[in-house]
Amino acid sequence: MRIRPATPAELPALQDIERAAGVPFRDVGMPEIADDEPPALDVLERYRRKGRCWVAAAEGDQPAAYLLAEPVDGALHIEQVSVHPRAARRGVGRALLAHAADRAREEGLTALTLTTFTEVPWNAPYYARLGFRPLRGADLTPGLRAIRATEAGHGLDRWPRVCMRKPL
């Protein structure tokens, strides 16, 4: 598996990865998440142009997973990480996060942050195993508070969520 920047031609494939990665949410009683539309092509392109959209390329250099990130309050915030189920449980997500951490260090950022569901096994419990720790409300930066407010506005707070941080 090779981590590299996404190309413009691959953006529709990233949407397909997102849809496939969403399917398991149906099995944990979250069909709305399973059916949620992936980021629009213009949103993916915006991340790509900023150098903030990386893919894990499998055999034939085809994307099997992707990660979107942006700086927020001195940390690199992981906006999205999605792994196609065919590539799951092989360290692909971990490799993407390690790549993001390397990029963050190069930019002088001090941590990785993300928001995630607390009760989904491949969400908060997974990130905790990778060294991410939950942030309490008082510890949220202004940017993270804004992200959480946007998520709440999209109805994601129907299920328990948490902000997490991993120092670099």
PDB file of C-alpha atoms in Angstrom:
ATOM      1  CA  MET A   1       0.000   0.000   0.000  1.00  0.00           C
ATOM      2  CA  ARG A   2       1.403   3.356  -1.045  1.00  0.00           C
ATOM      3  CA  ILE A   3       0.244   6.678   0.429  1.00  0.00           C
ATOM      4  CA  ARG A   4       0.216   9.560  -2.064  1.00  0.00           C
ATOM      5  CA  PRO A   5      -1.775  12.670  -3.000  1.00  0.00           C
ATOM      6  CA  ALA A   6      -5.062  12.030  -4.765  1.00  0.00           C
ATOM      7  CA  THR A   7      -5.358  12.948  -8.430  1.00  0.00           C
ATOM      8  CA  PRO A   8      -8.346  14.834  -9.887  1.00  0.00           C
ATOM      9  CA  ALA A   9      -9.432  11.778 -11.874  1.00  0.00           C
ATOM     10  CA  GLU A  10      -9.640   9.695  -8.675  1.00  0.00           C
ATOM     11  CA  LEU A  11     -12.149  11.865  -6.837  1.00  0.00           C
ATOM     12  CA  PRO A  12     -15.224   9.874  -8.009  1.00  0.00           C
ATOM     13  CA  ALA A  13     -13.489   6.692  -6.783  1.00  0.00           C
ATOM     14  CA  LEU A  14     -13.097   8.342  -3.352  1.00  0.00           C
ATOM     15  CA  GLN A  15     -16.856   8.848  -3.273  1.00  0.00           C
ATOM     16  CA  ASP A  16     -17.284   5.135  -4.040  1.00  0.00           C
ATOM     17  CA  ILE A  17     -14.898   4.265  -1.187  1.00  0.00           C
ATOM     18  CA  GLU A  18     -16.934   6.459   1.152  1.00  0.00           C
ATOM     19  CA  ARG A  19     -20.197   4.772   0.170  1.00  0.00           C
ATOM     20  CA  ALA A  20     -18.709   1.287   0.646  1.00  0.00           C
ATOM     21  CA  ALA A  21     -17.129   2.263   3.978  1.00  0.00           C
ATOM     22  CA  GLY A  22     -20.495   3.517   5.181  1.00  0.00           C
ATOM     23  CA  VAL A  23     -22.320   0.209   4.689  1.00  0.00           C
ATOM     24  CA  PRO A  24     -21.192  -1.351   8.031  1.00  0.00           C
ATOM     25  CA  PHE A  25     -22.934   1.475   9.909  1.00  0.00           C
ATOM     26  CA  ARG A  26     -26.218  -0.167   8.964  1.00  0.00           C
ATOM     27  CA  ASP A  27     -25.210  -3.211  11.036  1.00  0.00           C
ATOM     28  CA  VAL A  28     -24.788  -1.071  14.179  1.00  0.00           C
ATOM     29  CA  GLY A  29     -28.171   0.637  13.868  1.00  0.00           C
ATOM     30  CA  MET A  30     -27.015   3.759  12.058  1.00  0.00           C
ATOM     31  CA  PRO A  31     -28.672   3.503   8.610  1.00  0.00           C
ATOM     32  CA  GLU A  32     -28.676   7.293   8.207  1.00  0.00           C
ATOM     33  CA  ILE A  33     -24.890   7.258   8.343  1.00  0.00           C
ATOM     34  CA  ALA A  34     -24.747   4.301   5.955  1.00  0.00           C
ATOM     35  CA  ASP A  35     -26.919   6.224   3.490  1.00  0.00           C
ATOM     36  CA  ASP A  36     -25.179   9.584   3.925  1.00  0.00           C
ATOM     37  CA  GLU A  37     -23.801  11.017   0.724  1.00  0.00           C
ATOM     38  CA  PRO A  38     -20.010  11.282   0.421  1.00  0.00           C
ATOM     39  CA  PRO A  39     -18.287  14.644   0.113  1.00  0.00           C
ATOM     40  CA  ALA A  40     -19.141  16.377  -3.157  1.00  0.00           C
ATOM     41  CA  LEU A  41     -16.534  16.416  -5.903  1.00  0.00           C
ATOM     42  CA  ASP A  42     -15.907  20.152  -5.440  1.00  0.00           C
ATOM     43  CA  VAL A  43     -15.252  19.596  -1.726  1.00  0.00           C
ATOM     44  CA  LEU A  44     -12.823  16.762  -2.478  1.00  0.00           C
ATOM     45  CA  GLU A  45     -11.134  18.928  -5.110  1.00  0.00           C
ATOM     46  CA  ARG A  46     -10.714  21.766  -2.614  1.00  0.00           C
ATOM     47  CA  TYR A  47      -8.877  19.434  -0.210  1.00  0.00           C
ATOM     48  CA  ARG A  48      -6.853  17.980  -3.084  1.00  0.00           C
ATOM     49  CA  ARG A  49      -5.761  21.404  -4.361  1.00  0.00           C
ATOM     50  CA  LYS A  50      -4.616  22.348  -0.844  1.00  0.00           C
ATOM     51  CA  GLY A  51      -2.547  19.147  -0.658  1.00  0.00           C
ATOM     52  CA  ARG A  52      -4.832  17.748   2.067  1.00  0.00           C
ATOM     53  CA  CYS A  53      -6.300  14.699   0.321  1.00  0.00           C
ATOM     54  CA  TRP A  54      -4.229  11.525   0.415  1.00  0.00           C
ATOM     55  CA  VAL A  55      -5.022   8.059  -0.849  1.00  0.00           C
ATOM     56  CA  ALA A  56      -3.739   4.649   0.089  1.00  0.00           C
ATOM     57  CA  ALA A  57      -3.185   3.056  -3.300  1.00  0.00           C
ATOM     58  CA  ALA A  58      -3.430  -0.686  -3.661  1.00  0.00           C
ATOM     59  CA  GLU A  59      -2.492  -2.998  -6.502  1.00  0.00           C
ATOM     60  CA  GLY A  60      -2.500  -1.191  -9.823  1.00  0.00           C
ATOM     61  CA  ASP A  61      -2.134   2.116  -7.943  1.00  0.00           C
ATOM     62  CA  GLN A  62      -5.909   2.270  -7.385  1.00  0.00           C
ATOM     63  CA  PRO A  63      -7.175   4.035  -4.240  1.00  0.00           C
ATOM     64  CA  ALA A  64      -8.378   1.695  -1.496  1.00  0.00           C
ATOM     65  CA  ALA A  65      -8.758   4.395   1.163  1.00  0.00           C
ATOM     66  CA  TYR A  66      -8.448   8.140   1.599  1.00  0.00           C
ATOM     67  CA  LEU A  67      -7.968  10.830   4.221  1.00  0.00           C
ATOM     68  CA  LEU A  68      -8.966  14.503   4.231  1.00  0.00           C
ATOM     69  CA  ALA A  69      -7.397  16.941   6.694  1.00  0.00           C
ATOM     70  CA  GLU A  70      -6.987  20.627   7.405  1.00  0.00           C
ATOM     71  CA  PRO A  71      -5.169  22.702  10.012  1.00  0.00           C
ATOM     72  CA  VAL A  72      -7.388  23.768  12.916  1.00  0.00           C
ATOM     73  CA  ASP A  73      -6.006  25.735  15.847  1.00  0.00           C
ATOM     74  CA  GLY A  74      -2.427  24.448  15.609  1.00  0.00           C
ATOM     75  CA  ALA A  75      -3.349  20.817  14.924  1.00  0.00           C
ATOM     76  CA  LEU A  76      -4.055  18.859  11.768  1.00  0.00           C
ATOM     77  CA  HIS A  77      -7.742  17.971  11.954  1.00  0.00           C
ATOM     78  CA  ILE A  78      -8.714  14.696  10.309  1.00  0.00           C
ATOM     79  CA  GLU A  79     -11.939  15.580   8.562  1.00  0.00           C
ATOM     80  CA  GLN A  80     -12.497  12.161   7.027  1.00  0.00           C
ATOM     81  CA  VAL A  81     -10.735   8.831   6.813  1.00  0.00           C
ATOM     82  CA  SER A  82     -12.455   6.068   4.859  1.00  0.00           C
ATOM     83  CA  VAL A  83     -11.204   2.602   4.021  1.00  0.00           C
ATOM     84  CA  HIS A  84     -12.956   0.384   1.502  1.00  0.00           C
ATOM     85  CA  PRO A  85     -14.148  -2.797   3.285  1.00  0.00           C
ATOM     86  CA  ARG A  86     -11.969  -4.896   0.944  1.00  0.00           C
ATOM     87  CA  ALA A  87      -8.907  -3.165   2.441  1.00  0.00           C
ATOM     88  CA  ALA A  88     -10.132  -3.058   6.052  1.00  0.00           C
ATOM     89  CA  ARG A  89      -8.194  -4.586   8.952  1.00  0.00           C
ATOM     90  CA  ARG A  90      -4.870  -4.400   7.132  1.00  0.00           C
ATOM     91  CA  GLY A  91      -3.412  -1.271   8.718  1.00  0.00           C
ATOM     92  CA  VAL A  92      -4.479   1.021   5.871  1.00  0.00           C
ATOM     93  CA  GLY A  93      -6.237   3.560   8.098  1.00  0.00           C
ATOM     94  CA  ARG A  94      -3.300   3.491  10.496  1.00  0.00           C
ATOM     95  CA  ALA A  95      -0.898   4.159   7.589  1.00  0.00           C
ATOM     96  CA  LEU A  96      -2.981   7.112   6.398  1.00  0.00           C
ATOM     97  CA  LEU A  97      -3.027   8.575   9.914  1.00  0.00           C
ATOM     98  CA  ALA A  98       0.742   8.098  10.237  1.00  0.00           C
ATOM     99  CA  HIS A  99       1.204   9.903   6.922  1.00  0.00           C
ATOM    100  CA  ALA A 100      -0.998  12.761   8.132  1.00  0.00           C
ATOM    101  CA  ALA A 101       1.020  12.936  11.361  1.00  0.00           C
ATOM    102  CA  ASP A 102       4.254  13.182   9.360  1.00  0.00           C
ATOM    103  CA  ARG A 103       2.816  16.014   7.242  1.00  0.00           C
ATOM    104  CA  ALA A 104       1.588  17.784  10.378  1.00  0.00           C
ATOM    105  CA  ARG A 105       5.042  17.587  11.989  1.00  0.00           C
ATOM    106  CA  GLU A 106       6.629  18.997   8.813  1.00  0.00           C
ATOM    107  CA  GLU A 107       4.260  21.971   9.096  1.00  0.00           C
ATOM    108  CA  GLY A 108       5.020  22.552  12.768  1.00  0.00           C
ATOM    109  CA  LEU A 109       1.590  21.407  13.931  1.00  0.00           C
ATOM    110  CA  THR A 110       1.484  19.873  17.401  1.00  0.00           C
ATOM    111  CA  ALA A 111      -1.280  17.260  17.209  1.00  0.00           C
ATOM    112  CA  LEU A 112      -3.844  15.391  15.187  1.00  0.00           C
ATOM    113  CA  THR A 113      -7.495  15.936  16.077  1.00  0.00           C
ATOM    114  CA  LEU A 114     -10.709  14.334  14.904  1.00  0.00           C
ATOM    115  CA  THR A 115     -14.343  13.882  15.826  1.00  0.00           C
ATOM    116  CA  THR A 116     -15.937  10.465  15.845  1.00  0.00           C
ATOM    117  CA  PHE A 117     -18.700   8.247  17.182  1.00  0.00           C
ATOM    118  CA  THR A 118     -17.974   6.949  20.682  1.00  0.00           C
ATOM    119  CA  GLU A 119     -19.859   3.656  20.475  1.00  0.00           C
ATOM    120  CA  VAL A 120     -18.822   2.410  17.032  1.00  0.00           C
ATOM    121  CA  PRO A 121     -15.990  -0.140  17.403  1.00  0.00           C
ATOM    122  CA  TRP A 122     -14.036   1.118  14.392  1.00  0.00           C
ATOM    123  CA  ASN A 123     -14.379   4.734  15.513  1.00  0.00           C
ATOM    124  CA  ALA A 124     -13.464   6.064  19.013  1.00  0.00           C
ATOM    125  CA  PRO A 125     -12.234   2.712  20.407  1.00  0.00           C
ATOM    126  CA  TYR A 126     -10.000   2.264  17.348  1.00  0.00           C
ATOM    127  CA  TYR A 127      -8.570   5.773  17.605  1.00  0.00           C
ATOM    128  CA  ALA A 128      -7.946   5.304  21.331  1.00  0.00           C
ATOM    129  CA  ARG A 129      -5.796   2.257  20.486  1.00  0.00           C
ATOM    130  CA  LEU A 130      -3.793   4.539  18.173  1.00  0.00           C
ATOM    131  CA  GLY A 131      -3.093   7.042  20.963  1.00  0.00           C
ATOM    132  CA  PHE A 132      -5.944   9.532  20.520  1.00  0.00           C
ATOM    133  CA  ARG A 133      -7.519  10.754  23.756  1.00  0.00           C
ATOM    134  CA  PRO A 134     -10.982  12.264  24.266  1.00  0.00           C
ATOM    135  CA  LEU A 135     -11.198  15.999  24.844  1.00  0.00           C
ATOM    136  CA  ARG A 136     -13.615  17.405  27.401  1.00  0.00           C
ATOM    137  CA  GLY A 137     -15.781  20.352  26.419  1.00  0.00           C
ATOM    138  CA  ALA A 138     -13.551  22.829  28.270  1.00  0.00           C
ATOM    139  CA  ASP A 139     -10.529  21.562  26.315  1.00  0.00           C
ATOM    140  CA  LEU A 140     -12.052  22.164  22.873  1.00  0.00           C
ATOM    141  CA  THR A 141     -10.417  24.903  20.851  1.00  0.00           C
ATOM    142  CA  PRO A 142     -12.624  27.460  19.075  1.00  0.00           C
ATOM    143  CA  GLY A 143     -12.138  25.621  15.772  1.00  0.00           C
ATOM    144  CA  LEU A 144     -13.137  22.270  17.266  1.00  0.00           C
ATOM    145  CA  ARG A 145     -16.200  23.854  18.868  1.00  0.00           C
ATOM    146  CA  ALA A 146     -17.194  25.196  15.452  1.00  0.00           C
ATOM    147  CA  ILE A 147     -16.692  21.755  13.856  1.00  0.00           C
ATOM    148  CA  ARG A 148     -18.842  20.129  16.546  1.00  0.00           C
ATOM    149  CA  ALA A 149     -21.563  22.755  16.054  1.00  0.00           C
ATOM    150  CA  THR A 150     -21.598  22.052  12.316  1.00  0.00           C
ATOM    151  CA  GLU A 151     -21.818  18.316  12.977  1.00  0.00           C
ATOM    152  CA  ALA A 152     -24.694  18.854  15.400  1.00  0.00           C
ATOM    153  CA  GLY A 153     -26.441  20.935  12.745  1.00  0.00           C
ATOM    154  CA  HIS A 154     -26.172  17.979  10.368  1.00  0.00           C
ATOM    155  CA  GLY A 155     -27.801  15.699  12.953  1.00  0.00           C
ATOM    156  CA  LEU A 156     -24.708  13.713  13.882  1.00  0.00           C
ATOM    157  CA  ASP A 157     -25.342  14.228  17.597  1.00  0.00           C
ATOM    158  CA  ARG A 158     -28.196  11.750  17.366  1.00  0.00           C
ATOM    159  CA  TRP A 159     -25.447   9.277  18.340  1.00  0.00           C
ATOM    160  CA  PRO A 160     -22.765   9.958  20.990  1.00  0.00           C
ATOM    161  CA  ARG A 161     -19.740  11.748  19.544  1.00  0.00           C
ATOM    162  CA  VAL A 162     -16.401  12.895  20.873  1.00  0.00           C
ATOM    163  CA  CYS A 163     -13.478  15.101  19.858  1.00  0.00           C
ATOM    164  CA  MET A 164     -10.141  13.317  20.192  1.00  0.00           C
ATOM    165  CA  ARG A 165      -6.541  14.522  20.103  1.00  0.00           C
ATOM    166  CA  LYS A 166      -3.196  12.828  19.637  1.00  0.00           C
ATOM    167  CA  PRO A 167      -0.103  14.879  20.471  1.00  0.00           C
ATOM    168  CA  LEU A 168       2.741  14.649  17.978  1.00  0.00           C
TER     169      LEU A 168
END
